Every structure is written in structure tokens, then in C-alpha cells.
Short mmCIF file of N, CA and C in Angstrom, two decimals:
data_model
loop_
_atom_site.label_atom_id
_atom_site.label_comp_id
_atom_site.label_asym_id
_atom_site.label_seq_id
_atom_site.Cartn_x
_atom_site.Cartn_y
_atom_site.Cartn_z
N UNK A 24 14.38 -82.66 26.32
CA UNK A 24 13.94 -81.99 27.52
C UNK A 24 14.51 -80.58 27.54
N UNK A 25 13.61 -79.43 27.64
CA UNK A 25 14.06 -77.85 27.90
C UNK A 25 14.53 -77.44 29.26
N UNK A 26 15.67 -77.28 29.46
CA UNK A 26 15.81 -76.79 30.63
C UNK A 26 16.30 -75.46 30.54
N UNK A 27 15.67 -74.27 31.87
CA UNK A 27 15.58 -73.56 31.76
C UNK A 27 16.52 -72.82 32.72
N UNK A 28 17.50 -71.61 32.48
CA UNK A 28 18.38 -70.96 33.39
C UNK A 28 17.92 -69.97 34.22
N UNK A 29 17.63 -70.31 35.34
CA UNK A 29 16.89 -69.19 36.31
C UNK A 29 17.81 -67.89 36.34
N UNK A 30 18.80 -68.22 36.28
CA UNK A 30 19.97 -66.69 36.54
C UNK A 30 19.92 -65.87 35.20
N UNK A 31 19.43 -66.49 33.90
CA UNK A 31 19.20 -65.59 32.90
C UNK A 31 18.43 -64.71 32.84
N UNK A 32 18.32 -63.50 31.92
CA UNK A 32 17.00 -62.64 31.85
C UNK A 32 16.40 -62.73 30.65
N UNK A 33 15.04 -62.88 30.50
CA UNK A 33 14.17 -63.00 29.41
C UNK A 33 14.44 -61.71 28.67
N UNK A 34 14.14 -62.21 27.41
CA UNK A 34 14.64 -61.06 26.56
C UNK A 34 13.28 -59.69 26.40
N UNK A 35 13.45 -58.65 26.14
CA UNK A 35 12.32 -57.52 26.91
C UNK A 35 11.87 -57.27 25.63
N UNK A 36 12.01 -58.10 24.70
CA UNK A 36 11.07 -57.79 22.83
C UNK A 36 10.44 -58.97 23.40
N UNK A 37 10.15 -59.53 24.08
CA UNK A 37 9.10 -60.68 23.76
C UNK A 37 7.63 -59.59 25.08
N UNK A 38 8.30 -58.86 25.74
CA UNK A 38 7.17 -58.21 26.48
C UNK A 38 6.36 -56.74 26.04
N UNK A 39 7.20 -56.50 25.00
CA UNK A 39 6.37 -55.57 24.30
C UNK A 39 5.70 -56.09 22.95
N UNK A 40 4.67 -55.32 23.00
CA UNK A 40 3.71 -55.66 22.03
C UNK A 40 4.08 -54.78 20.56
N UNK A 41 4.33 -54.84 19.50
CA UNK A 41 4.37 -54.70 18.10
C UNK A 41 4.17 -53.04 18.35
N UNK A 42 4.45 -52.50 18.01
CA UNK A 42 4.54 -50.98 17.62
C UNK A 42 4.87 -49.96 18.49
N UNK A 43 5.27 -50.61 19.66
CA UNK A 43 5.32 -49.65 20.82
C UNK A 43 6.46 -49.27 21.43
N UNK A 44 6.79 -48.53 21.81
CA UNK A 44 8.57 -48.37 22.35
C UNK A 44 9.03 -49.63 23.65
N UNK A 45 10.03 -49.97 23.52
CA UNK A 45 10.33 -50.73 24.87
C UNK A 45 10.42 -50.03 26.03
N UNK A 46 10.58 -50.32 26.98
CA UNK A 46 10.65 -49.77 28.53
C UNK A 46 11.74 -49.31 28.39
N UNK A 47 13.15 -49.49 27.86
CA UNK A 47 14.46 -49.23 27.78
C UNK A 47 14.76 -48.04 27.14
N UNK A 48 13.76 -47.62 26.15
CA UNK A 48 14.15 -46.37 25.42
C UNK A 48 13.10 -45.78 25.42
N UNK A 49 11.80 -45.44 26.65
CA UNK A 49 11.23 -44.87 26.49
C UNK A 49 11.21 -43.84 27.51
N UNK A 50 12.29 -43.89 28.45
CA UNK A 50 12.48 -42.97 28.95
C UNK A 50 13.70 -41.72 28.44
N UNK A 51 14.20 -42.05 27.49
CA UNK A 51 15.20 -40.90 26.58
C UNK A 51 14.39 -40.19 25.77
N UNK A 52 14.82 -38.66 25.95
CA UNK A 52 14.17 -37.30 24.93
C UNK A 52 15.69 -36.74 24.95
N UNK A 53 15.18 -35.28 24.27
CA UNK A 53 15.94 -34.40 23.43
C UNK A 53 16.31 -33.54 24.63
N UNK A 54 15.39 -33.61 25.66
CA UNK A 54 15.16 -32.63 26.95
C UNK A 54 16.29 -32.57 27.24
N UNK A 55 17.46 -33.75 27.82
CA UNK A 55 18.42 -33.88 28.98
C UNK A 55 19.29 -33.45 28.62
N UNK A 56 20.07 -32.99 29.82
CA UNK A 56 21.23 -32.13 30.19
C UNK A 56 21.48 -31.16 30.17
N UNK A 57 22.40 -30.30 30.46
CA UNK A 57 22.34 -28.67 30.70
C UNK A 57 21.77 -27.58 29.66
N UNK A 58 20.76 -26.85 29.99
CA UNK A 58 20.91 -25.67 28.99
C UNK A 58 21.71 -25.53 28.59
N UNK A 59 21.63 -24.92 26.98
CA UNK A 59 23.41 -23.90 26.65
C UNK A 59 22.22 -23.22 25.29
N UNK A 60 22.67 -22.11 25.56
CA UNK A 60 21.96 -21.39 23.99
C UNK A 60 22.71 -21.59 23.32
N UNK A 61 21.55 -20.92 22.09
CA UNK A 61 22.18 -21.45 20.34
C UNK A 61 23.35 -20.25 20.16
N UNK A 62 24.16 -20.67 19.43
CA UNK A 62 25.18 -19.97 19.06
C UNK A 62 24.75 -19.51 17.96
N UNK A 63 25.37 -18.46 17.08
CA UNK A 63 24.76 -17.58 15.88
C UNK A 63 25.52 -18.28 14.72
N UNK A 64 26.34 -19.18 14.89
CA UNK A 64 26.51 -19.72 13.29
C UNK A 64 28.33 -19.95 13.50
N UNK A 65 28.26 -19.77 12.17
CA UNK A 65 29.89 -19.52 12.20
C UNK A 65 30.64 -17.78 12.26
N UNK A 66 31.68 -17.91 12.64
CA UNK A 66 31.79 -16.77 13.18
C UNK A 66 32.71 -16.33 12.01
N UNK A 67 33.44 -15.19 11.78
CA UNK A 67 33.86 -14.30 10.49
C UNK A 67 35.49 -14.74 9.78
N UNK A 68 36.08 -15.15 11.23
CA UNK A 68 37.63 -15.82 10.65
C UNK A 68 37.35 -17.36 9.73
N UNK A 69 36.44 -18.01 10.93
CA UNK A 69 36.69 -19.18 9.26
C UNK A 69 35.76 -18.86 8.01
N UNK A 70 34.73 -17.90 7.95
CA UNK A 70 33.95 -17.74 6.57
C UNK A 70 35.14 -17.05 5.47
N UNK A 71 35.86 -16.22 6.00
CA UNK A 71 36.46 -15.08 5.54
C UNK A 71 38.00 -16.23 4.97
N UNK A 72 38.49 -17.05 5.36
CA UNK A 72 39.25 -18.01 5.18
C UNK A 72 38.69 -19.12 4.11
N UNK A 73 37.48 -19.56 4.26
CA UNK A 73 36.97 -20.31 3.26
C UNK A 73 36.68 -19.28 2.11
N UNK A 74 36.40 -18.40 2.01
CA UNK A 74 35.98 -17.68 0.79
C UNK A 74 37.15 -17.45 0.12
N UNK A 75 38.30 -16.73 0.72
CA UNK A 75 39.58 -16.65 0.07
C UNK A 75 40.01 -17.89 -0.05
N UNK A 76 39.95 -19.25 -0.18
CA UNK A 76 40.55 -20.34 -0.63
C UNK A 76 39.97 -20.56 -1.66
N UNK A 77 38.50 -20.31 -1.52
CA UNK A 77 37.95 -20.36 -2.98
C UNK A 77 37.82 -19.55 -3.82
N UNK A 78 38.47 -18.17 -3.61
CA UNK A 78 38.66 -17.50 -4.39
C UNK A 78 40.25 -17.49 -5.37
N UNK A 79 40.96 -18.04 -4.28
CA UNK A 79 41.91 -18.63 -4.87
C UNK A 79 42.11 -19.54 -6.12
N UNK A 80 41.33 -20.56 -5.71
CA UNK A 80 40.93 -21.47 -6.99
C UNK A 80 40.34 -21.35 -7.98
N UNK A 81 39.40 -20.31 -7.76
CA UNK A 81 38.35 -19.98 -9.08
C UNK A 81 39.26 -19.04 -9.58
N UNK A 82 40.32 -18.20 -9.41
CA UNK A 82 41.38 -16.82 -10.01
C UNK A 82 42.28 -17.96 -10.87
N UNK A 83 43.03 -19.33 -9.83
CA UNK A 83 44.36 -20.06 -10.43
C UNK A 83 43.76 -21.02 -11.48
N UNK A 84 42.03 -21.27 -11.85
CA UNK A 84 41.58 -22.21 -12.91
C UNK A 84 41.32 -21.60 -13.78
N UNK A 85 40.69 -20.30 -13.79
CA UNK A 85 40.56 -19.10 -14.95
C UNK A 85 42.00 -18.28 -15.49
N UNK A 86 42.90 -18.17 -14.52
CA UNK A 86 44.48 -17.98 -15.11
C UNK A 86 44.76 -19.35 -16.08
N UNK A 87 44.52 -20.60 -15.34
CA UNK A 87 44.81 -21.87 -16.27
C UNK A 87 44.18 -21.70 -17.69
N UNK A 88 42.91 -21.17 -17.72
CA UNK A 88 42.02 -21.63 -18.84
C UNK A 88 42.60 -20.29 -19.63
N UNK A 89 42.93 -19.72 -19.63
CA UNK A 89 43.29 -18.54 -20.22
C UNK A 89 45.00 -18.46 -21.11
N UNK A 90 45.84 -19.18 -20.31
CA UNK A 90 46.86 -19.53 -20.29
C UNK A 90 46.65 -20.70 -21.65
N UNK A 91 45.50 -21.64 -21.26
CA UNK A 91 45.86 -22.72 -22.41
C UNK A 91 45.11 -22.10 -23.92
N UNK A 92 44.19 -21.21 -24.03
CA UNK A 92 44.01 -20.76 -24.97
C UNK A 92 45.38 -19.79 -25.90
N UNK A 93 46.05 -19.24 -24.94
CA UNK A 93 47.01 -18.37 -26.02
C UNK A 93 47.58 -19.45 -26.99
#
């Protein structure tokens, strides 16, 4: 015998039909919450910091490679 729990809630994939969004996520977009404009990127202290680290490394592996040839 099935007995059934009135205080439960039916599950909301059995009321949508195959390809369609549920009721639950079809009210979320990209739209919400405050404006804020786009910012222009990264700004000059950390580019200027990453470039000299890697300039660092490409100077201390070509000193290496140079070093093991003598």
C-alpha cells in the first residue's frame, strides 16, 4: 500500500516538460544588481612588476646557459 505525505512537496522536474527551463531558474539573467562600468584592464604597477619578474628570469636562465657552456 502507497501512502502518501501531504506535508511534502512534489518534486518541480516532474512539472516541466523536457527541454524547457524550470520555474526556479527562469527568472535569473545577467541583468541584476547595481550598475558599475567596465574598468580599463589592469592598471601599470602590476604589468610593470610582472614584466620585470620575467625579465628577471629570462636574464638569470641565459646567464645560466652561458655560464654552463664556458
Amino acid at each position: 500500500m502507497s501512502v502518501s505525505n501531504p506535508g511534502s512537496r512534489p518534486d518541480p522536474r516532474q512539472w516541466t516538460p523536457p527541454g524547457e527551463t524550470p520555474p526556479g531558474e527562469s527568472s535569473t539573467g545577467s541583468g541584476t544588481g547595481p550598475y558599475r562600468p567596465l574598468s580599463r584592464g589592469w592598471g601599470t604597477g602590476p604589468l610593470v612588476v610582472i614584466w620585470t619578474v620575467a625579465l628577471v628570469f629570462a636574464l638569470f636562465f641565459l646567464a645560466y646557459a652561458i655560464i654552463l657552456n664556458l
